[in-house]
CSV table of C-alpha atoms and ligand atoms in Angstrom, one decimal:
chain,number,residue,atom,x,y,z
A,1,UNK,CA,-7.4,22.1,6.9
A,2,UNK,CA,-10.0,20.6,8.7
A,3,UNK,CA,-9.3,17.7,10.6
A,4,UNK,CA,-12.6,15.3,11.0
A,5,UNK,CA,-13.1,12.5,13.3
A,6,UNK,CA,-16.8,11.8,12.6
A,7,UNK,CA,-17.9,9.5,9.4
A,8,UNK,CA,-21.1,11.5,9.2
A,9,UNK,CA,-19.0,14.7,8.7
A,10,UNK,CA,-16.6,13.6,6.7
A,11,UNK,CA,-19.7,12.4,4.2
A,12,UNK,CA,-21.3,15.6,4.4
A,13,UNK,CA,-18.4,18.0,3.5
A,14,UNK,CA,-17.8,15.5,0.6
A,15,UNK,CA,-21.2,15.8,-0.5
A,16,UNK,CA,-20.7,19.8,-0.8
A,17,UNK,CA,-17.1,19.0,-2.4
A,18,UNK,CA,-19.3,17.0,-5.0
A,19,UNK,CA,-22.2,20.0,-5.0
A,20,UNK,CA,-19.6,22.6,-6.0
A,21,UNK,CA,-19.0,20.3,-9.0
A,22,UNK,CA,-15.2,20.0,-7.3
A,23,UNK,CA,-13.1,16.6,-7.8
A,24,UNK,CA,-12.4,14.5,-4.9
A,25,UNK,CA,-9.0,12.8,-4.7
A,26,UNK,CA,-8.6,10.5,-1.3
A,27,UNK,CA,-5.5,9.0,-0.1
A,28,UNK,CA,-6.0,6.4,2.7
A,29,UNK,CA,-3.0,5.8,5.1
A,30,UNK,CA,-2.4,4.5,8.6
A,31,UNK,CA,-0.2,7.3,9.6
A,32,UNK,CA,3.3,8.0,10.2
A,33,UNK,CA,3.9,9.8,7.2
A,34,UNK,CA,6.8,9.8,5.0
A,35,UNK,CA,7.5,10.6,1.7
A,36,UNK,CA,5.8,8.2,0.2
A,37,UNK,CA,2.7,8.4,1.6
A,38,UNK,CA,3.5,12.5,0.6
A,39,UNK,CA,4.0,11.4,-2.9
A,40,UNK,CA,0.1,10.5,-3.2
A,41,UNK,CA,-0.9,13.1,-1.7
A,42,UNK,CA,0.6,15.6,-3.8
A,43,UNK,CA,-0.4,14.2,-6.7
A,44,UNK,CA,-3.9,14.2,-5.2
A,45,UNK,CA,-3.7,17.5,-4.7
A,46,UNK,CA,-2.5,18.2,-8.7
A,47,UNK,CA,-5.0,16.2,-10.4
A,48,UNK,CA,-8.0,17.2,-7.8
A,49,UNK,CA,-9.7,20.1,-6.3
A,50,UNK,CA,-10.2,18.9,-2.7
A,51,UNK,CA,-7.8,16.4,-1.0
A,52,UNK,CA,-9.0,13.8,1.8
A,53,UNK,CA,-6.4,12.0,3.4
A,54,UNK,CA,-7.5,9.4,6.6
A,55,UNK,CA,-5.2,8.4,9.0
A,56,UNK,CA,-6.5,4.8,10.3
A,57,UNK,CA,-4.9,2.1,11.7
A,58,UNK,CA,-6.7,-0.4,11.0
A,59,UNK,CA,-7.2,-3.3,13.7
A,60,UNK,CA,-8.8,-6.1,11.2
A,61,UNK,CA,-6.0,-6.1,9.0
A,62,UNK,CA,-3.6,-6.7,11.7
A,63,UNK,CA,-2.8,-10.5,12.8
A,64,UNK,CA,-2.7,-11.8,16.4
A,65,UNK,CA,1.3,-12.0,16.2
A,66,UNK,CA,1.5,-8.7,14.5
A,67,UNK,CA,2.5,-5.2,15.3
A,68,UNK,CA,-0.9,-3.5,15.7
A,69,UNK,CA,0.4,-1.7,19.4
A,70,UNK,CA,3.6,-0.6,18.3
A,71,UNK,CA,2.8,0.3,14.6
A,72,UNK,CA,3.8,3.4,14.7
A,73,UNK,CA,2.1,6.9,15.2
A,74,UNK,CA,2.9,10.6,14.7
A,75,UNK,CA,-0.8,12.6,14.7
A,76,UNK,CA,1.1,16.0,15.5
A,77,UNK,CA,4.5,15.0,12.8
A,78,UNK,CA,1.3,14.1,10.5
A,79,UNK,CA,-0.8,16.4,10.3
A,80,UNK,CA,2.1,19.1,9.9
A,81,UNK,CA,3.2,17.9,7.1
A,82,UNK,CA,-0.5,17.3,5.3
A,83,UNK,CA,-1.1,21.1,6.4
A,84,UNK,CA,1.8,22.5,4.7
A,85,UNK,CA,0.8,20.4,1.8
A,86,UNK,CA,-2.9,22.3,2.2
A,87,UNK,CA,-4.8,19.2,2.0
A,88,UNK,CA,-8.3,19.8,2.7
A,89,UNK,CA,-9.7,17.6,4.8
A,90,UNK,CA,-8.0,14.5,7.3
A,91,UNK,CA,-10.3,11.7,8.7
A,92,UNK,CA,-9.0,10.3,12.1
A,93,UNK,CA,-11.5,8.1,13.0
A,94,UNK,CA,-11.0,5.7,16.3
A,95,UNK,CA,-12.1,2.5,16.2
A,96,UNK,CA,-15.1,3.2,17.6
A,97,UNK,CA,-16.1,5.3,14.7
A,98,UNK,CA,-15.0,2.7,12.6
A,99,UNK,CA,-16.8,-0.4,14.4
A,100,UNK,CA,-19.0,0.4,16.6
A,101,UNK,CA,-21.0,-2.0,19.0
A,102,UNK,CA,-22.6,-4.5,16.4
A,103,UNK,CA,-20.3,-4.7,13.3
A,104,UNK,CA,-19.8,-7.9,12.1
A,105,UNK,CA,-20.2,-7.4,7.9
A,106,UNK,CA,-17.0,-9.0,6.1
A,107,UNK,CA,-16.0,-9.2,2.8
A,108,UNK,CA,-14.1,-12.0,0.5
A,109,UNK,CA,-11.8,-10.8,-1.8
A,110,UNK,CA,-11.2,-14.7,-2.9
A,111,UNK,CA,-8.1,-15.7,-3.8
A,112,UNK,CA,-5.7,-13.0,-4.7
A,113,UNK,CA,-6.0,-12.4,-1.2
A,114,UNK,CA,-4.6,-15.9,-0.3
A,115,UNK,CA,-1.3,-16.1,-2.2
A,116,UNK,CA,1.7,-14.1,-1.6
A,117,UNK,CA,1.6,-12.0,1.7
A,118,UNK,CA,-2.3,-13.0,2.3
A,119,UNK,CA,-0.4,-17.0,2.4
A,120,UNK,CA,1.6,-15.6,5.4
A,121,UNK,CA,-1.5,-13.4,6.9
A,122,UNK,CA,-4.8,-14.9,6.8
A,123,UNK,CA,-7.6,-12.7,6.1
A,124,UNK,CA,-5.0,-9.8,5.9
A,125,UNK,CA,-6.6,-8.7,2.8
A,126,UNK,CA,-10.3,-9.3,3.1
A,127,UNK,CA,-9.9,-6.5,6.1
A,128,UNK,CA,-8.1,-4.1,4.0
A,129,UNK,CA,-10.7,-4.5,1.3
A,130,UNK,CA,-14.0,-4.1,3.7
A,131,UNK,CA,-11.7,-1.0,5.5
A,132,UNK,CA,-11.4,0.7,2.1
A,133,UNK,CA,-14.9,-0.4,1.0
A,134,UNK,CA,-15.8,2.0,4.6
A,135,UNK,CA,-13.5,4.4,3.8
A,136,UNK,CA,-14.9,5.4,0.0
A,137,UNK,CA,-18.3,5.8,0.8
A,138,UNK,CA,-17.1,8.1,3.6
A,139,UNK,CA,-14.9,10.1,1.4
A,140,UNK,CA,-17.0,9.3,-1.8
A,141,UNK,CA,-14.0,10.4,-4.1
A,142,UNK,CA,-13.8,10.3,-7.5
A,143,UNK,CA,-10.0,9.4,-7.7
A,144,UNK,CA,-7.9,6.9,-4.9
A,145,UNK,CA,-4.3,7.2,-4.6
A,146,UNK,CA,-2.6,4.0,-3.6
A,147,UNK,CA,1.3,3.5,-3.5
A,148,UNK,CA,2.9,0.5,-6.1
A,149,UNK,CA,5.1,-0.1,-2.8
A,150,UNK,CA,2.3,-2.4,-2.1
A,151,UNK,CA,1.6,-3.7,-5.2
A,152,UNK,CA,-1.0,-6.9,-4.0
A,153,UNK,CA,-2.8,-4.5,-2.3
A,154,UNK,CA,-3.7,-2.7,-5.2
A,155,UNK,CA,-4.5,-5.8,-7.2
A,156,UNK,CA,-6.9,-6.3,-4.6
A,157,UNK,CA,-8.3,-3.0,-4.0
A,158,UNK,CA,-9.0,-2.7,-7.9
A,159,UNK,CA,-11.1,-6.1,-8.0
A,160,UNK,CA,-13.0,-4.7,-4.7
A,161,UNK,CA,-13.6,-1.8,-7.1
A,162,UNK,CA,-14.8,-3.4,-10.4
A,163,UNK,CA,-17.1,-6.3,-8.2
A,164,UNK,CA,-18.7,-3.7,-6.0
A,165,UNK,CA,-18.9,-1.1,-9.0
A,166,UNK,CA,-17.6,2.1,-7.3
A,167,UNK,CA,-17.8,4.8,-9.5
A,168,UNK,CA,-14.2,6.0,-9.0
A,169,UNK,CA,-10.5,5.7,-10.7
A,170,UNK,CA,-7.6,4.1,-8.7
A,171,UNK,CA,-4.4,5.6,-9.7
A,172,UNK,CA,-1.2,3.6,-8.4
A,173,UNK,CA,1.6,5.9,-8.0
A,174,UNK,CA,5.3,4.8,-8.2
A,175,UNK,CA,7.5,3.2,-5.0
A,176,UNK,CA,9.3,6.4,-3.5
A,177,UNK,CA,12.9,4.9,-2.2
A,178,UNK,CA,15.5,6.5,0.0
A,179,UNK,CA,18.8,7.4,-1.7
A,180,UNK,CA,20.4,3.8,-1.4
A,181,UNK,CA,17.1,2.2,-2.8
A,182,UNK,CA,15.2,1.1,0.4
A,183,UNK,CA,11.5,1.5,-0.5
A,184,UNK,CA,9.7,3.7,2.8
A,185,UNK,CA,8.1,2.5,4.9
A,186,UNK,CA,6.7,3.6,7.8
A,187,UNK,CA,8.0,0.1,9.4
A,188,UNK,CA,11.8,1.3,8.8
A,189,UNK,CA,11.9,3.0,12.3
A,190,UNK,CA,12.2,-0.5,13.6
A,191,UNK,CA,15.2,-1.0,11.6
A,192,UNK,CA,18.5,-0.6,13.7
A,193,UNK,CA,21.9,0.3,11.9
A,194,UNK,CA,23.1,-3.0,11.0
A,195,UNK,CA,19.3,-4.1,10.4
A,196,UNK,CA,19.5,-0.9,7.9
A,197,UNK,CA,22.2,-1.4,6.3
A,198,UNK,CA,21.5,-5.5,5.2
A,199,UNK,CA,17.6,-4.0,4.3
A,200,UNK,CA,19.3,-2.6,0.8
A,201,UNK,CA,19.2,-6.5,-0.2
A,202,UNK,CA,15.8,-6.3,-1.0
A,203,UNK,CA,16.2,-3.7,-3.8
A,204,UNK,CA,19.4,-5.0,-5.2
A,205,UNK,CA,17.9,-8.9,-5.4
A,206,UNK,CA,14.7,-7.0,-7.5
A,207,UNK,CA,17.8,-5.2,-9.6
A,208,UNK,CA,19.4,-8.4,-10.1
A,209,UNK,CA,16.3,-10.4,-11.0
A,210,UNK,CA,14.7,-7.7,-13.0
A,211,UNK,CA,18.1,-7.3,-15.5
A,212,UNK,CA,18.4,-10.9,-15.9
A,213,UNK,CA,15.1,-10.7,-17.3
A,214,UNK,CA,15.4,-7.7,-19.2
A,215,UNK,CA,18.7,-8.9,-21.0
A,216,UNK,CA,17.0,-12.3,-21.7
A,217,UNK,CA,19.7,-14.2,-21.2
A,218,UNK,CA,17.8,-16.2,-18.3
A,219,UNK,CA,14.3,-16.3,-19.6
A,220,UNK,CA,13.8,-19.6,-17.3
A,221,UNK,CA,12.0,-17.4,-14.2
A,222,UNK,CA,12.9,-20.7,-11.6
A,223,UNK,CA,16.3,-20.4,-12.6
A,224,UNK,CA,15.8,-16.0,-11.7
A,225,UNK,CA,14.8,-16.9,-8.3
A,226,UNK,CA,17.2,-19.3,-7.7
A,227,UNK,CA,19.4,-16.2,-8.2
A,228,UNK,CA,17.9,-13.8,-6.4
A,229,UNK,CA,17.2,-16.0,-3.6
A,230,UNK,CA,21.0,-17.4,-3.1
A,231,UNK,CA,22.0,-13.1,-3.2
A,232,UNK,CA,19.6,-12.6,-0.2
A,233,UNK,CA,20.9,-15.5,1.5
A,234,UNK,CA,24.3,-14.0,1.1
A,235,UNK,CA,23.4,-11.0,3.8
A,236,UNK,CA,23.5,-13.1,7.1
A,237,UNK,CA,20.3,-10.9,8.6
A,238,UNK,CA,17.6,-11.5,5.7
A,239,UNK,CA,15.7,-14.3,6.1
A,240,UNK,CA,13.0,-15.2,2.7
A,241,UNK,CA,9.5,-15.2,3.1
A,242,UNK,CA,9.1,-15.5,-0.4
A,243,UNK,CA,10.1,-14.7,-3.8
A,244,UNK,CA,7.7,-14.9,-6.7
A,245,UNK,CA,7.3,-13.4,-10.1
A,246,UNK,CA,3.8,-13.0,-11.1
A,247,UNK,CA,1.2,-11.6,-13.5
A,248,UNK,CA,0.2,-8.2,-12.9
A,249,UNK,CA,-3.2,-8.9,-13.1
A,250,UNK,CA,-4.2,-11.7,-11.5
A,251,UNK,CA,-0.9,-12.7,-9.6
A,252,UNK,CA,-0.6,-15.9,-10.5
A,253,UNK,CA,3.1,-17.7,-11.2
A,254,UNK,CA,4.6,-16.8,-14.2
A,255,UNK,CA,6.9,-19.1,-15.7
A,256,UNK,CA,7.9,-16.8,-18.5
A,257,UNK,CA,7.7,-13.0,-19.3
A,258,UNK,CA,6.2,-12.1,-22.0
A,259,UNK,CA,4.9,-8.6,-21.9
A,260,UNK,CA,4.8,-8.2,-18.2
A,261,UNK,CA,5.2,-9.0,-15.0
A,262,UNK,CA,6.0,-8.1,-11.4
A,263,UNK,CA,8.6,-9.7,-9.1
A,264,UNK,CA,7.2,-9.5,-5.5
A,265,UNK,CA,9.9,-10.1,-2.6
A,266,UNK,CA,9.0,-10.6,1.6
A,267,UNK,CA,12.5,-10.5,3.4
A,268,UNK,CA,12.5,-10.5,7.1
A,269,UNK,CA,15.4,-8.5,8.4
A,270,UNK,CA,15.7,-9.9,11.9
A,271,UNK,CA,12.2,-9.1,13.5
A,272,UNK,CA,11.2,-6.3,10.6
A,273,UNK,CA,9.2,-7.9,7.3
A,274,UNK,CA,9.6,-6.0,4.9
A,275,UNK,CA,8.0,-6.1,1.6
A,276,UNK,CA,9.2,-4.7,-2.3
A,277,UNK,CA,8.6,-5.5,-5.8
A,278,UNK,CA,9.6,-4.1,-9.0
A,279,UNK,CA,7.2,-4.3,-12.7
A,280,UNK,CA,9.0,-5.7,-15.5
A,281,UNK,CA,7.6,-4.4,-18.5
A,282,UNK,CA,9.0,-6.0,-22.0
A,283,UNK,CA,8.0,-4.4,-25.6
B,1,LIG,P1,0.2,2.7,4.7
B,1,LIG,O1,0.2,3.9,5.6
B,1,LIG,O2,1.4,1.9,4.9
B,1,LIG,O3,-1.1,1.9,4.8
B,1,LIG,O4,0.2,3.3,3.2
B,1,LIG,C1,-0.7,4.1,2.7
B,1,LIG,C2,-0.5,4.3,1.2
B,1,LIG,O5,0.8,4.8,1.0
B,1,LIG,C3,-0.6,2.9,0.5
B,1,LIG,O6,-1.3,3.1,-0.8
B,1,LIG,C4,0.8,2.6,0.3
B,1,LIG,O7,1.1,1.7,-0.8
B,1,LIG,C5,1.5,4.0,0.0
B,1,LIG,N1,2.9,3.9,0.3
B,1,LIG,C6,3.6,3.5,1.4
B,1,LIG,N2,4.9,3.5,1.2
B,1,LIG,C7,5.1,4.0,0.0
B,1,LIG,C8,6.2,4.3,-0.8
B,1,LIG,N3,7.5,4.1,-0.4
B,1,LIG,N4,6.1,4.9,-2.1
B,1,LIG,C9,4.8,5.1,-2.6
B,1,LIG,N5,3.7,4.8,-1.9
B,1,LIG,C10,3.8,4.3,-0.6
């Protein structure tokens, strides 16, 4: 596994990758590696012949109040793990590498970047789209790996894709969740026992709103979130950021399912925000 820190070498072993006629699969990440983030790349690593995985946490993205110095970080734990999984490349760039002396380009994403988290954390998404706009003409790919666990994210990284015509497919792989249903996340290491215990409220408020919809019985989607909302309330350390069920597509309000849509929580638990959502598909 070779282990890169340079963007100029990363390009060039990704231009050999593409000279050997091999397919490139990239998986960008900000580290601390769990299963989730595992998840990708193993599929990566099925539906490719080489496998580039970064490891970047990315500064832009994170907001004054946020927890860019204490996100947290596992190099040794993380590369481990992507070497037993015989991935073929990792890109640890520092921020140097990533902005050096002079970088001021930004990008706009518009306004699927405003609502839901990017309401709560301006410009949030416009630096995840200009980081991964970086990132895939390092790694050049043909296929991106991106987790459903962050479901606006991928809304946004696919319009990044289709306005700035990038010749590759984004695949969106399922939310990998622990055995009681907690989606991972490399944020639950903040989570203390109790804090633990009251984060399963996320997935059973997306359970609850997602079989009212399914049984149709409560086809008025105010009247789901009215639901889900007062079950949150009911655990004493959640406190709602928001709960909205939107199109897929363009994540705007729905106010009725049709075919589809996705129901998008944000629950602090004490100091931790976390984040889950759950596609309702009707046929
Ligand atoms: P992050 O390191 O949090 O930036 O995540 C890197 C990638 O892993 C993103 O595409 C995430 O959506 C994905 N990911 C994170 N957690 C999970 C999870 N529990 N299941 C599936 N994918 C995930």
């Amino acid at each position: 596994m070779q282990i890169i820190k340079r963007v100029k070498d990363v390009q060039d072993i990704s231009r050999w990758f593409r000279c050997e006629g091999k397919f490139i699969g990239f998986v960008p990440t900000m580290g601390a590696l769990h299963e989730g983030h595992l998840s990708l790349v193993r599929r990566s690593k099925e539906e490719n012949d080489r496998t580039i995985v970064s490891i970047f946490v990315n500064p832009t993205q994170f907001g004054p109040n946020e927890d860019l110095q204490k996100y947290p970080r596992d190099i040794e734990g993380d590369l481990s793990k992507l070497s037993s999984l015989q991935v073929d490349t990792v890109f640890i760039p520092d921020n140097e590498e990533m902005y050096p002396d002079g970088f001021s380009t930004s990008i706009d994403i518009g306004g699927i970047g405003k609502v839901l988290c990017g309401a709560l954390r301006p410009g949030h998404f416009n630096a995840v789209a200009a980081v991964i706009a970086k990132l895939l003409n390092i790694s050049m790919p043909h296929r991106m790996y991106l987790g459903q666990k962050d479901f606006q994210q991928t809304v946004v990284i696919k319009k990044l894709v289709r306005d700035l015509n990038y010749d590759m497919n984004i695949i969106v792989s399922p939310t990998v969740r622990e055995h009681d249903g907690l989606a991972m996340s490399s944020r639950n290491v903040y989570l203390s026992g109790e804090e633990r215990k009251a984060s399963l409220i996320l997935y059973k408020a997306l359970k609850l709103g997602e079989e009212i919809i399914m049984s149709n019985g409560l086809d008025d989607i105010s009247a789901v979130k009215k639901e889900m909302e007062a079950l949150i309330r009911s655990e004493p350390l959640a406190k709602i950021e928001y709960v909205k069920v939107v199109d897929p597509y363009n994540l705007e309000p729905v106010q009725r399912v049709i075919f589809a849509a996705v129901i998008c929580i944000a629950v602090k638990i004490g100091n931790i925000r976390l984040i889950d959502n759950i596609i309702i598909e009707k046929s």
